[in-house]
mmCIF file of C-alpha atoms in Angstrom:
data_model
loop_
_atom_site.group_PDB
_atom_site.id
_atom_site.type_symbol
_atom_site.label_atom_id
_atom_site.label_comp_id
_atom_site.label_asym_id
_atom_site.label_seq_id
_atom_site.Cartn_x
_atom_site.Cartn_y
_atom_site.Cartn_z
ATOM 1 C CA MET A 21 17.080 18.473 -3.388
ATOM 2 C CA LEU A 22 17.052 14.711 -4.485
ATOM 3 C CA ILE A 23 20.551 14.294 -2.832
ATOM 4 C CA SER A 24 19.264 16.065 0.895
ATOM 5 C CA GLY A 25 15.864 13.705 0.193
ATOM 6 C CA THR A 26 18.494 10.719 -0.090
ATOM 7 C CA PHE A 27 20.389 11.320 2.733
ATOM 8 C CA LYS A 28 16.957 11.849 4.622
ATOM 9 C CA SER A 29 15.735 8.621 3.603
ATOM 10 C CA CYS A 30 19.254 6.783 4.918
ATOM 11 C CA ALA A 31 19.107 8.584 8.289
ATOM 12 C CA LYS A 32 16.147 6.577 8.607
ATOM 13 C CA TYR A 33 17.475 3.364 7.675
ATOM 14 C CA ILE A 34 20.653 3.866 9.922
ATOM 15 C CA LEU A 35 18.259 4.947 12.797
ATOM 16 C CA SER A 36 16.139 1.491 12.527
ATOM 17 C CA GLY A 37 19.381 -0.561 12.209
ATOM 18 C CA LEU A 38 18.626 -0.830 8.583
ATOM 19 C CA LEU A 39 21.361 0.359 6.646
ATOM 20 C CA THR A 40 21.950 -1.886 3.710
ATOM 21 C CA ALA A 41 22.384 -1.466 -0.236
ATOM 22 C CA THR A 42 19.141 0.041 -0.162
ATOM 23 C CA CYS A 43 21.150 3.248 1.014
ATOM 24 C CA PHE A 44 23.716 3.041 -1.640
ATOM 25 C CA SER A 45 21.340 2.282 -4.144
ATOM 26 C CA LEU A 46 19.268 5.045 -3.713
ATOM 27 C CA ILE A 47 22.669 7.471 -3.489
ATOM 28 C CA ALA A 48 23.517 5.844 -6.790
ATOM 29 C CA GLN A 49 20.169 7.271 -8.271
ATOM 30 C CA ASN A 50 21.526 10.848 -8.217
ATOM 31 C CA ASN A 51 23.291 10.028 -11.139
ATOM 32 C CA GLN A 52 19.980 9.788 -13.057
ATOM 33 C CA LYS A 53 16.758 11.471 -13.145
ATOM 34 C CA SER A 54 14.458 10.902 -10.296
ATOM 35 C CA LEU A 55 11.054 9.863 -11.131
ATOM 36 C CA VAL A 56 9.590 13.251 -9.820
ATOM 37 C CA ASP A 57 11.679 15.011 -12.613
ATOM 38 C CA ILE A 58 10.609 12.613 -15.229
ATOM 39 C CA LEU A 59 6.813 12.817 -14.578
ATOM 40 C CA GLU A 60 5.014 15.305 -16.953
ATOM 41 C CA PRO A 61 3.747 18.643 -15.208
ATOM 42 C CA LYS A 62 0.391 17.943 -16.684
ATOM 43 C CA VAL A 63 -0.310 14.956 -14.153
ATOM 44 C CA PHE A 64 -0.837 17.578 -11.476
ATOM 45 C CA ARG A 65 -3.552 19.625 -13.707
ATOM 46 C CA ALA A 66 -6.961 18.044 -14.164
ATOM 47 C CA PRO A 67 -7.592 16.085 -17.219
ATOM 48 C CA LYS A 68 -10.171 16.198 -19.556
ATOM 49 C CA ILE A 69 -13.251 14.046 -19.104
ATOM 50 C CA PHE A 70 -15.144 12.215 -21.809
ATOM 51 C CA TRP A 71 -18.407 10.839 -19.816
ATOM 52 C CA GLU A 72 -19.935 7.324 -20.652
ATOM 53 C CA PRO A 73 -23.536 7.489 -19.436
ATOM 54 C CA THR A 74 -24.323 3.727 -21.019
ATOM 55 C CA LYS A 75 -21.808 2.366 -18.657
ATOM 56 C CA ASP A 76 -23.205 4.439 -15.538
ATOM 57 C CA GLN A 77 -24.044 1.754 -12.584
ATOM 58 C CA GLY A 78 -26.726 3.390 -10.633
ATOM 59 C CA LYS A 79 -25.028 6.632 -9.386
ATOM 60 C CA VAL A 80 -21.861 5.756 -9.877
ATOM 61 C CA LYS A 81 -20.841 7.509 -13.145
ATOM 62 C CA ALA A 82 -18.766 6.159 -15.932
ATOM 63 C CA LEU A 83 -16.055 7.890 -17.778
ATOM 64 C CA PHE A 84 -12.965 8.082 -19.774
ATOM 65 C CA TYR A 85 -10.181 10.391 -18.650
ATOM 66 C CA GLU A 86 -7.345 11.940 -20.779
ATOM 67 C CA THR A 87 -3.886 10.255 -19.988
ATOM 68 C CA LEU A 88 -0.421 10.337 -21.375
ATOM 69 C CA ASP A 89 0.375 9.818 -24.882
ATOM 70 C CA TYR A 90 1.836 6.409 -26.017
ATOM 71 C CA LYS A 91 4.639 6.194 -28.371
ATOM 72 C CA GLY A 92 2.941 9.398 -29.947
ATOM 73 C CA LYS A 93 -0.831 8.064 -29.808
ATOM 74 C CA PRO A 94 -3.379 9.991 -27.246
ATOM 75 C CA THR A 95 -4.427 7.504 -24.477
ATOM 76 C CA ARG A 96 -7.363 7.533 -22.095
ATOM 77 C CA ALA A 97 -8.122 5.517 -18.754
ATOM 78 C CA PHE A 98 -11.781 4.356 -18.172
ATOM 79 C CA ALA A 99 -13.022 5.078 -14.734
ATOM 80 C CA TYR A 100 -15.866 5.186 -12.195
ATOM 81 C CA LEU A 101 -16.237 8.289 -10.273
ATOM 82 C CA GLY A 102 -18.942 8.390 -7.492
ATOM 83 C CA ILE A 103 -20.352 11.373 -5.209
ATOM 84 C CA PRO A 104 -22.191 10.776 -1.770
ATOM 85 C CA ASP A 105 -25.586 12.300 -1.258
ATOM 86 C CA GLY A 106 -25.800 14.847 0.967
ATOM 87 C CA ASP A 107 -23.917 18.264 1.785
ATOM 88 C CA THR A 108 -20.626 18.994 -0.426
ATOM 89 C CA PRO A 109 -17.862 19.755 -0.971
ATOM 90 C CA VAL A 110 -16.909 15.854 0.962
ATOM 91 C CA PRO A 111 -13.238 14.129 1.346
ATOM 92 C CA ALA A 112 -12.555 11.864 -1.563
ATOM 93 C CA MET A 113 -10.353 8.504 -2.270
ATOM 94 C CA VAL A 114 -8.525 6.989 -5.100
ATOM 95 C CA LEU A 115 -8.854 3.472 -5.427
ATOM 96 C CA VAL A 116 -5.814 1.682 -7.343
ATOM 97 C CA HIS A 117 -6.751 -2.078 -8.419
ATOM 98 C CA GLY A 118 -4.478 -4.864 -8.268
ATOM 99 C CA GLY A 119 -2.686 -7.013 -11.125
ATOM 100 C CA GLY A 120 -5.137 -7.933 -13.496
ATOM 101 C CA GLY A 121 -7.944 -5.836 -11.950
ATOM 102 C CA LYS A 122 -9.970 -3.277 -13.597
ATOM 103 C CA ALA A 123 -12.105 -0.469 -12.238
ATOM 104 C CA PHE A 124 -14.752 -1.321 -9.845
ATOM 105 C CA TYR A 125 -17.638 0.445 -9.414
ATOM 106 C CA GLU A 126 -18.468 -1.686 -6.436
ATOM 107 C CA TRP A 127 -15.497 0.062 -4.510
ATOM 108 C CA VAL A 128 -16.524 3.122 -5.298
ATOM 109 C CA LYS A 129 -19.747 2.707 -3.861
ATOM 110 C CA ILE A 130 -18.319 1.450 -0.715
ATOM 111 C CA TRP A 131 -16.665 4.517 0.043
ATOM 112 C CA ASN A 132 -19.580 6.776 -1.259
ATOM 113 C CA ASP A 133 -21.934 4.931 1.340
ATOM 114 C CA ARG A 134 -19.697 5.973 3.989
ATOM 115 C CA GLY A 135 -19.557 10.198 2.780
ATOM 116 C CA TYR A 136 -16.597 9.918 0.818
ATOM 117 C CA ALA A 137 -16.170 10.743 -3.173
ATOM 118 C CA ALA A 138 -14.271 8.200 -4.872
ATOM 119 C CA ILE A 139 -12.827 7.548 -8.357
ATOM 120 C CA SER A 140 -11.269 3.800 -9.489
ATOM 121 C CA MET A 141 -9.952 3.740 -12.794
ATOM 122 C CA SER A 142 -8.542 1.049 -14.921
ATOM 123 C CA LEU A 143 -4.341 0.961 -15.131
ATOM 124 C CA GLU A 144 -4.356 -1.983 -17.909
ATOM 125 C CA GLY A 145 -5.883 -0.407 -20.643
ATOM 126 C CA HIS A 146 -9.526 -1.995 -20.311
ATOM 127 C CA ARG A 147 -12.901 -0.985 -20.074
ATOM 128 C CA PRO A 148 -16.134 -2.846 -19.101
ATOM 129 C CA ASP A 149 -19.492 -3.628 -20.811
ATOM 130 C CA GLU A 150 -22.673 -2.025 -20.089
ATOM 131 C CA GLU A 151 -23.336 -4.231 -17.632
ATOM 132 C CA GLY A 152 -19.881 -3.313 -15.626
ATOM 133 C CA ASN A 153 -18.513 -6.860 -16.542
ATOM 134 C CA GLY A 154 -15.608 -7.921 -18.463
ATOM 135 C CA LYS A 155 -12.037 -6.403 -19.494
ATOM 136 C CA HIS A 156 -12.002 -5.031 -22.842
ATOM 137 C CA ARG A 157 -9.300 -3.154 -24.763
ATOM 138 C CA HIS A 158 -10.372 0.017 -26.532
ATOM 139 C CA GLU A 159 -9.106 2.462 -28.854
ATOM 140 C CA PHE A 160 -7.546 4.808 -26.362
ATOM 141 C CA SER A 161 -5.556 1.815 -24.456
ATOM 142 C CA GLY A 162 -2.141 2.805 -23.249
ATOM 143 C CA PRO A 163 0.642 0.183 -22.516
ATOM 144 C CA THR A 164 -0.066 -3.356 -20.766
ATOM 145 C CA ARG A 165 1.711 -4.570 -17.395
ATOM 146 C CA VAL A 166 4.356 -6.918 -18.410
ATOM 147 C CA GLY A 167 4.950 -9.288 -15.355
ATOM 148 C CA ARG A 168 6.810 -7.730 -12.641
ATOM 149 C CA PHE A 169 8.700 -4.766 -14.341
ATOM 150 C CA GLU A 170 9.667 -6.839 -17.187
ATOM 151 C CA ASP A 171 9.731 -4.024 -19.545
ATOM 152 C CA VAL A 172 11.944 -2.069 -17.592
ATOM 153 C CA GLU A 173 14.598 -2.180 -20.626
ATOM 154 C CA LYS A 174 12.074 -0.075 -22.931
ATOM 155 C CA PRO A 175 12.295 4.139 -22.563
ATOM 156 C CA ILE A 176 10.851 4.874 -19.054
ATOM 157 C CA LYS A 177 7.968 6.657 -20.821
ATOM 158 C CA GLU A 178 7.087 3.289 -22.931
ATOM 159 C CA GLN A 179 6.966 1.384 -19.266
ATOM 160 C CA TRP A 180 3.859 0.484 -17.885
ATOM 161 C CA MET A 181 4.683 1.815 -14.272
ATOM 162 C CA TYR A 182 5.330 5.122 -15.657
ATOM 163 C CA HIS A 183 1.848 5.287 -17.238
ATOM 164 C CA ALA A 184 0.324 3.620 -14.089
ATOM 165 C CA VAL A 185 1.745 6.416 -11.740
ATOM 166 C CA SER A 186 0.608 9.241 -13.901
ATOM 167 C CA ASP A 187 -2.799 7.957 -14.450
ATOM 168 C CA ILE A 188 -3.146 7.744 -10.780
ATOM 169 C CA LEU A 189 -1.957 11.469 -10.368
ATOM 170 C CA LEU A 190 -4.328 12.241 -13.231
ATOM 171 C CA ALA A 191 -7.117 10.423 -11.286
ATOM 172 C CA HIS A 192 -6.066 12.409 -7.873
ATOM 173 C CA SER A 193 -6.354 15.952 -10.297
ATOM 174 C CA LEU A 194 -9.517 14.905 -11.603
ATOM 175 C CA LEU A 195 -11.077 14.469 -8.089
ATOM 176 C CA ALA A 196 -9.401 17.697 -7.042
ATOM 177 C CA SER A 197 -11.089 19.743 -9.514
ATOM 178 C CA LEU A 198 -14.348 18.937 -9.091
ATOM 179 C CA PRO A 199 -16.614 21.364 -6.756
ATOM 180 C CA GLU A 200 -18.228 18.455 -4.819
ATOM 181 C CA VAL A 201 -15.148 17.289 -3.478
ATOM 182 C CA ASP A 202 -12.534 19.099 -0.573
ATOM 183 C CA ALA A 203 -9.339 18.794 -2.696
ATOM 184 C CA ASP A 204 -7.672 19.138 0.749
ATOM 185 C CA ARG A 205 -9.019 15.944 1.735
ATOM 186 C CA ILE A 206 -8.010 13.616 -0.533
ATOM 187 C CA GLY A 207 -6.311 9.981 0.071
ATOM 188 C CA ILE A 208 -5.160 6.814 -1.743
ATOM 189 C CA THR A 209 -5.896 3.374 -1.157
ATOM 190 C CA GLY A 210 -4.479 0.318 -3.458
ATOM 191 C CA ILE A 211 -4.489 -3.676 -3.174
ATOM 192 C CA SER A 212 -1.613 -5.685 -4.386
ATOM 193 C CA TRP A 213 -0.003 -4.302 -7.103
ATOM 194 C CA GLY A 214 -2.074 -1.233 -5.979
ATOM 195 C CA GLY A 215 -0.510 -1.423 -2.734
ATOM 196 C CA ILE A 216 2.781 -1.066 -4.939
ATOM 197 C CA LEU A 217 1.537 1.761 -6.855
ATOM 198 C CA SER A 218 -0.447 3.837 -4.171
ATOM 199 C CA SER A 219 2.634 3.302 -1.846
ATOM 200 C CA LEU A 220 4.842 4.722 -4.358
ATOM 201 C CA VAL A 221 2.541 7.626 -5.121
ATOM 202 C CA SER A 222 2.313 8.556 -1.629
ATOM 203 C CA GLY A 223 6.145 9.437 -2.116
ATOM 204 C CA VAL A 224 5.568 11.494 -4.994
ATOM 205 C CA ASP A 225 2.342 13.324 -4.634
ATOM 206 C CA SER A 226 2.549 15.827 -1.589
ATOM 207 C CA ARG A 227 -1.095 16.657 -1.867
ATOM 208 C CA LEU A 228 -2.543 13.178 -0.472
ATOM 209 C CA LYS A 229 -3.584 13.461 2.903
ATOM 210 C CA CYS A 230 -3.494 9.468 3.584
ATOM 211 C CA ALA A 231 -2.286 6.500 2.088
ATOM 212 C CA ILE A 232 -3.659 2.999 2.869
ATOM 213 C CA PRO A 233 -1.412 0.495 0.903
ATOM 214 C CA VAL A 234 -2.943 -3.093 1.325
ATOM 215 C CA TYR A 235 -0.714 -6.288 0.736
ATOM 216 C CA GLY A 236 1.831 -4.327 -1.608
ATOM 217 C CA ALA A 237 4.709 -2.480 -0.016
ATOM 218 C CA GLY A 238 8.439 -1.503 -0.638
ATOM 219 C CA PHE A 239 11.681 -3.399 -0.725
ATOM 220 C CA LEU A 240 9.736 -5.987 -3.061
ATOM 221 C CA ASN A 241 13.513 -7.300 -3.792
ATOM 222 C CA GLU A 242 13.539 -8.773 -0.793
ATOM 223 C CA SER A 243 10.062 -10.535 -0.407
ATOM 224 C CA LYS A 244 9.917 -14.541 0.610
ATOM 225 C CA GLY A 245 6.747 -14.368 -1.639
ATOM 226 C CA HIS A 246 6.808 -14.630 -5.610
ATOM 227 C CA PHE A 247 7.741 -10.877 -5.903
ATOM 228 C CA GLY A 248 11.538 -11.960 -4.351
ATOM 229 C CA ASP A 249 11.813 -14.642 -6.744
ATOM 230 C CA HIS A 250 13.760 -13.537 -10.083
ATOM 231 C CA GLY A 251 14.568 -16.597 -11.363
ATOM 232 C CA ASP A 252 17.685 -16.587 -13.476
ATOM 233 C CA ALA A 253 17.707 -12.592 -14.095
ATOM 234 C CA THR A 254 20.865 -11.016 -14.079
ATOM 235 C CA ALA A 255 21.855 -8.912 -11.273
ATOM 236 C CA GLU A 256 22.079 -5.947 -13.809
ATOM 237 C CA TYR A 257 18.497 -6.715 -14.753
ATOM 238 C CA ILE A 258 17.502 -6.652 -11.396
ATOM 239 C CA GLU A 259 19.128 -3.779 -10.184
ATOM 240 C CA LYS A 260 17.149 -1.834 -13.255
ATOM 241 C CA LYS A 261 13.747 -3.091 -12.076
ATOM 242 C CA LYS A 262 14.918 -1.544 -8.491
ATOM 243 C CA PHE A 263 14.125 1.963 -9.760
ATOM 244 C CA TRP A 264 10.212 1.347 -9.366
ATOM 245 C CA ASP A 265 10.702 0.126 -6.073
ATOM 246 C CA PRO A 266 8.142 1.951 -3.901
ATOM 247 C CA ALA A 267 10.648 2.655 -1.155
ATOM 248 C CA ASN A 268 12.605 4.771 -3.245
ATOM 249 C CA GLN A 269 10.046 7.239 -3.215
ATOM 250 C CA PHE A 270 7.978 6.754 0.329
ATOM 251 C CA ALA A 271 11.298 6.585 2.130
ATOM 252 C CA ASN A 272 11.195 10.585 1.428
ATOM 253 C CA GLY A 273 7.399 11.148 2.053
ATOM 254 C CA ASN A 274 5.720 12.365 4.954
ATOM 255 C CA VAL A 275 2.042 11.360 4.023
ATOM 256 C CA PRO A 276 0.190 9.517 7.073
ATOM 257 C CA THR A 277 -0.052 5.810 6.131
ATOM 258 C CA LEU A 278 -1.553 2.747 7.255
ATOM 259 C CA TRP A 279 -0.064 -0.440 5.918
ATOM 260 C CA VAL A 280 -2.004 -3.467 5.772
ATOM 261 C CA ASN A 281 -1.576 -7.053 5.199
ATOM 262 C CA GLY A 282 -1.725 -10.545 6.130
ATOM 263 C CA ASP A 283 0.993 -12.517 8.065
ATOM 264 C CA SER A 284 0.923 -15.221 5.094
ATOM 265 C CA ASP A 285 0.715 -13.689 2.125
ATOM 266 C CA GLY A 286 1.761 -15.383 -0.921
ATOM 267 C CA HIS A 287 2.776 -12.389 -2.878
ATOM 268 C CA PHE A 288 4.185 -9.670 -0.374
ATOM 269 C CA SER A 289 5.533 -11.167 2.635
ATOM 270 C CA LEU A 290 5.394 -9.762 6.366
ATOM 271 C CA ASN A 291 9.280 -8.789 6.258
ATOM 272 C CA ILE A 292 8.435 -6.205 3.809
ATOM 273 C CA THR A 293 5.598 -4.713 5.235
ATOM 274 C CA SER A 294 7.337 -4.375 8.382
ATOM 275 C CA ARG A 295 10.503 -3.079 7.118
ATOM 276 C CA SER A 296 8.249 -0.613 4.858
ATOM 277 C CA PHE A 297 6.515 0.463 8.166
ATOM 278 C CA GLN A 298 9.928 1.126 9.953
ATOM 279 C CA VAL A 299 11.052 3.804 7.609
ATOM 280 C CA THR A 300 7.658 5.384 7.592
ATOM 281 C CA ALA A 301 7.227 4.991 11.374
ATOM 282 C CA ASP A 302 7.016 8.593 12.564
ATOM 283 C CA HIS A 303 3.594 8.977 10.330
ATOM 284 C CA ALA A 304 2.502 5.577 9.731
ATOM 285 C CA TYR A 305 0.581 2.552 11.058
ATOM 286 C CA MET A 306 0.696 -1.122 10.443
ATOM 287 C CA SER A 307 -2.156 -3.643 10.916
ATOM 288 C CA ILE A 308 -1.493 -7.384 10.533
ATOM 289 C CA HIS A 309 -4.388 -9.534 10.075
ATOM 290 C CA PRO A 310 -3.578 -13.407 10.745
ATOM 291 C CA GLY A 311 -4.454 -15.533 7.795
ATOM 292 C CA MET A 312 -5.860 -12.681 5.804
ATOM 293 C CA ARG A 313 -6.810 -13.608 2.099
ATOM 294 C CA HIS A 314 -5.031 -12.123 -0.815
ATOM 295 C CA GLY A 315 -7.586 -10.408 -3.240
ATOM 296 C CA HIS A 316 -10.054 -7.460 -4.039
ATOM 297 C CA PRO A 317 -12.801 -7.978 -1.685
ATOM 298 C CA PRO A 318 -11.062 -9.123 1.420
ATOM 299 C CA GLY A 319 -8.786 -5.992 0.837
ATOM 300 C CA TRP A 320 -11.610 -3.453 0.954
ATOM 301 C CA ASN A 321 -14.293 -5.487 2.895
ATOM 302 C CA PRO A 322 -15.504 -3.091 6.081
ATOM 303 C CA GLU A 323 -16.152 -5.764 8.024
ATOM 304 C CA GLU A 324 -12.561 -7.721 7.443
ATOM 305 C CA VAL A 325 -10.437 -4.721 7.312
ATOM 306 C CA PRO A 326 -12.392 -1.840 9.456
ATOM 307 C CA GLU A 327 -9.212 -0.052 10.182
ATOM 308 C CA ILE A 328 -8.806 1.136 6.707
ATOM 309 C CA TYR A 329 -12.352 3.186 6.902
ATOM 310 C CA ALA A 330 -11.277 4.381 10.914
ATOM 311 C CA PHE A 331 -8.212 5.752 9.545
ATOM 312 C CA ALA A 332 -9.420 7.496 6.665
ATOM 313 C CA ASP A 333 -12.396 8.923 8.829
ATOM 314 C CA TYR A 334 -10.056 9.929 11.485
ATOM 315 C CA GLU A 335 -7.489 11.508 8.955
ATOM 316 C CA LEU A 336 -9.568 13.039 6.284
ATOM 317 C CA LYS A 337 -13.025 13.607 8.203
ATOM 318 C CA LYS A 338 -11.196 14.153 11.746
ATOM 319 C CA SER A 339 -14.023 11.777 13.174
ATOM 320 C CA GLY A 340 -13.968 9.118 15.775
ATOM 321 C CA TYR A 341 -10.317 8.055 17.335
ATOM 322 C CA PRO A 342 -6.671 7.909 16.251
ATOM 323 C CA LEU A 343 -6.006 4.112 15.896
ATOM 324 C CA ALA A 344 -3.662 3.101 18.703
ATOM 325 C CA ARG A 345 0.357 3.339 18.556
ATOM 326 C CA ILE A 346 3.259 1.423 19.589
ATOM 327 C CA VAL A 347 5.633 3.819 21.038
ATOM 328 C CA LYS A 348 8.490 1.383 21.964
ATOM 329 C CA GLN A 349 8.478 -1.530 19.818
ATOM 330 C CA PRO A 350 9.663 -5.139 20.890
ATOM 331 C CA SER A 351 13.014 -6.607 20.501
ATOM 332 C CA GLY A 352 13.870 -9.686 22.473
ATOM 333 C CA LYS A 353 12.383 -12.995 23.655
ATOM 334 C CA LYS A 354 11.388 -11.123 26.946
ATOM 335 C CA LEU A 355 8.623 -8.930 25.010
ATOM 336 C CA ARG A 356 8.157 -5.352 26.111
ATOM 337 C CA LEU A 357 6.099 -2.752 24.394
ATOM 338 C CA LYS A 358 4.521 0.470 25.175
ATOM 339 C CA TYR A 359 1.756 2.104 23.365
ATOM 340 C CA ARG A 360 -0.548 5.223 23.186
ATOM 341 C CA SER A 361 -4.259 4.814 22.628
ATOM 342 C CA GLU A 362 -7.019 7.293 23.739
ATOM 343 C CA LEU A 363 -9.202 3.884 23.390
ATOM 344 C CA PRO A 364 -8.664 0.535 25.909
ATOM 345 C CA ILE A 365 -6.523 -1.861 24.600
ATOM 346 C CA ILE A 366 -9.079 -5.357 25.396
ATOM 347 C CA GLU A 367 -6.365 -7.959 24.076
ATOM 348 C CA ALA A 368 -2.668 -8.246 23.011
ATOM 349 C CA LYS A 369 -1.530 -11.232 21.344
ATOM 350 C CA VAL A 370 1.755 -12.581 20.405
ATOM 351 C CA TYR A 371 2.000 -14.432 16.882
ATOM 352 C CA TYR A 372 5.623 -16.471 16.732
ATOM 353 C CA LEU A 373 7.354 -19.285 14.256
ATOM 354 C CA ASN A 374 9.380 -21.470 15.771
ATOM 355 C CA GLU A 375 11.920 -20.811 12.759
ATOM 356 C CA GLU A 376 12.832 -17.878 10.819
ATOM 357 C CA LEU A 377 10.115 -16.258 8.337
ATOM 358 C CA THR A 378 10.964 -18.887 5.943
ATOM 359 C CA TYR A 379 8.501 -19.645 2.795
ATOM 360 C CA ARG A 380 8.045 -23.058 1.405
ATOM 361 C CA LYS A 381 5.090 -24.897 -0.749
ATOM 362 C CA GLU A 382 3.510 -27.644 1.153
ATOM 363 C CA SER A 383 2.436 -29.440 -1.829
ATOM 364 C CA GLU A 384 3.237 -29.341 -5.552
ATOM 365 C CA SER A 385 -0.515 -28.095 -6.159
ATOM 366 C CA ASP A 386 -0.047 -24.984 -3.994
ATOM 367 C CA LYS A 387 0.167 -21.745 -6.194
ATOM 368 C CA HIS A 388 2.252 -19.949 -4.027
ATOM 369 C CA ALA A 389 4.742 -20.720 -1.278
ATOM 370 C CA ARG A 390 3.580 -19.491 2.343
ATOM 371 C CA PRO A 391 5.307 -19.635 6.026
ATOM 372 C CA SER A 392 4.407 -22.443 8.450
ATOM 373 C CA THR A 393 1.441 -22.047 10.913
ATOM 374 C CA TRP A 394 1.670 -18.996 13.415
ATOM 375 C CA GLN A 395 1.232 -19.975 16.798
ATOM 376 C CA SER A 396 -0.323 -17.273 19.561
ATOM 377 C CA ILE A 397 -0.190 -16.756 22.893
ATOM 378 C CA THR A 398 -2.141 -13.921 25.033
ATOM 379 C CA ALA A 399 0.289 -11.222 26.314
ATOM 380 C CA ASP A 400 -0.315 -9.160 29.597
ATOM 381 C CA ILE A 401 -1.821 -5.518 29.357
ATOM 382 C CA ASP A 402 -0.953 -3.113 32.070
ATOM 383 C CA GLU A 403 -3.410 -0.368 30.896
ATOM 384 C CA SER A 404 -2.467 2.319 33.592
ATOM 385 C CA LYS A 405 1.205 2.453 32.300
ATOM 386 C CA GLN A 406 -0.091 1.299 28.605
ATOM 387 C CA MET A 407 2.553 -1.558 28.496
ATOM 388 C CA VAL A 408 2.416 -4.801 27.131
ATOM 389 C CA LYS A 409 4.615 -7.791 28.300
ATOM 390 C CA ALA A 410 5.063 -11.381 27.652
ATOM 391 C CA LYS A 411 7.564 -14.180 27.763
ATOM 392 C CA LEU A 412 7.713 -16.192 24.575
ATOM 393 C CA PRO A 413 8.407 -20.094 24.361
ATOM 394 C CA LYS A 414 11.884 -20.975 24.031
ATOM 395 C CA SER A 415 11.355 -22.332 20.471
ATOM 396 C CA ALA A 416 10.096 -18.803 19.239
ATOM 397 C CA ARG A 417 12.555 -17.608 16.784
ATOM 398 C CA THR A 418 10.282 -14.735 14.851
ATOM 399 C CA TYR A 419 7.140 -13.087 15.912
ATOM 400 C CA TYR A 420 4.830 -10.072 15.726
ATOM 401 C CA VAL A 421 2.377 -8.511 18.551
ATOM 402 C CA ASN A 422 -1.123 -7.375 17.543
ATOM 403 C CA LEU A 423 -3.119 -4.968 19.705
ATOM 404 C CA LYS A 424 -6.817 -4.784 19.331
ATOM 405 C CA ASP A 425 -8.772 -1.639 20.707
ATOM 406 C CA SER A 426 -12.015 -1.807 22.306
ATOM 407 C CA ARG A 427 -13.427 -1.063 18.428
ATOM 408 C CA GLY A 428 -12.063 -4.133 17.588
ATOM 409 C CA LEU A 429 -9.447 -2.491 15.491
ATOM 410 C CA ILE A 430 -6.037 -3.811 15.232
ATOM 411 C CA ILE A 431 -2.222 -2.332 15.433
ATOM 412 C CA SER A 432 0.532 -4.289 14.860
ATOM 413 C CA SER A 433 4.364 -4.127 15.876
ATOM 414 C CA ILE A 434 7.279 -4.743 14.069
ATOM 415 C CA LEU A 435 8.147 -8.447 12.735
ATOM 416 C CA VAL A 436 10.995 -9.358 14.997
ATOM 417 C CA GLN A 437 13.316 -12.091 14.115
ATOM 418 C CA LEU A 438 15.358 -12.976 17.145
ATOM 419 C CA LYS A 439 19.360 -14.015 16.706
ATOM 420 C CA ASP A 440 20.559 -16.952 18.383
ATOM 421 C CA ASN A 441 21.798 -15.037 21.262
ATOM 422 C CA GLN A 442 18.664 -13.526 22.038
ATOM 423 C CA ARG A 443 16.740 -16.747 21.985
ATOM 424 C CA ASN A 444 17.537 -17.790 25.756
#
């Protein structure tokens, strides 16, 4: 089964013109156990719950749930769980925080207010105080995250990613066991590191009905942000870290997915989001927000990223309209794309750079490198043919296209980087 899945994913790369060492890396993994084979079967069963009423935040309940043993010691994850008022069973979302994050009751409440049950858990062994603040280690904490997969030379069952993935699967199992939750309508979203994890889990958890990774994506080694910076690490060490690249999992998946990112993110550059979208394009959408800030609130705010909630509503509630879909992607300077949308497309904009996608720091005080400023032009929309046309400036080298529907929701084309013979 692993071999057939591997060739399936390689076929996607070939069809996308993206056959690279990634395929050969996937094939090479047939010589070792896959992640699915390594996971403990108990992660797909409901864990034991330990309620923590002193840490409840209004109607959002606090709890610990039993997770995997770590070095022979029992562990538990702290989480906030919320069930909306009204008729049940309801759809539900698993919420995965970013690096250095925690369980967020306010994130749970956002989803509760929209008619979803939700769980947000701490994946780094923390609990809050009674006011919901702070990050405190506790007696049942498991491993902590060590940089960017820097614990990869430890036994796999002692690595943080192994426990984080397992904790997420257990959170899904917990939600699915609740009588108030419709177990057949559960999705996942994650922010930054949570985007890495949620996209990875979408490839191993077929129970999911939708996945919404924000910022984080696959092909991390190719990021022009800091995830692609390995310093003086050896090639062998870098190769070991690739075991945890989400693309190894989601390339074989079929969970409906919405990829969300900004076009200048300092952690996860647009090229890896676009590539992640391309290998999942038969069941995925992408929404790129110009200048989107990096962080938890920007990644969950319904006013800033309404596409997340519209996508979940359509996939889990069958309410509203689907996001528009680009059915013929742009490729050259004389831009042509075709789309399919049940709602009018009211705006089409092309965002471009006059160079290849290149990250640099403008000053020594900058924390992260970023691309140069994106320029934009308005494209022509032929609504009768559901087609968009534009001619880029001669100087343009890199671009993507955003379509906005009558709800104000954005869907994006792939990132196009023109070759020298395409620039005229």
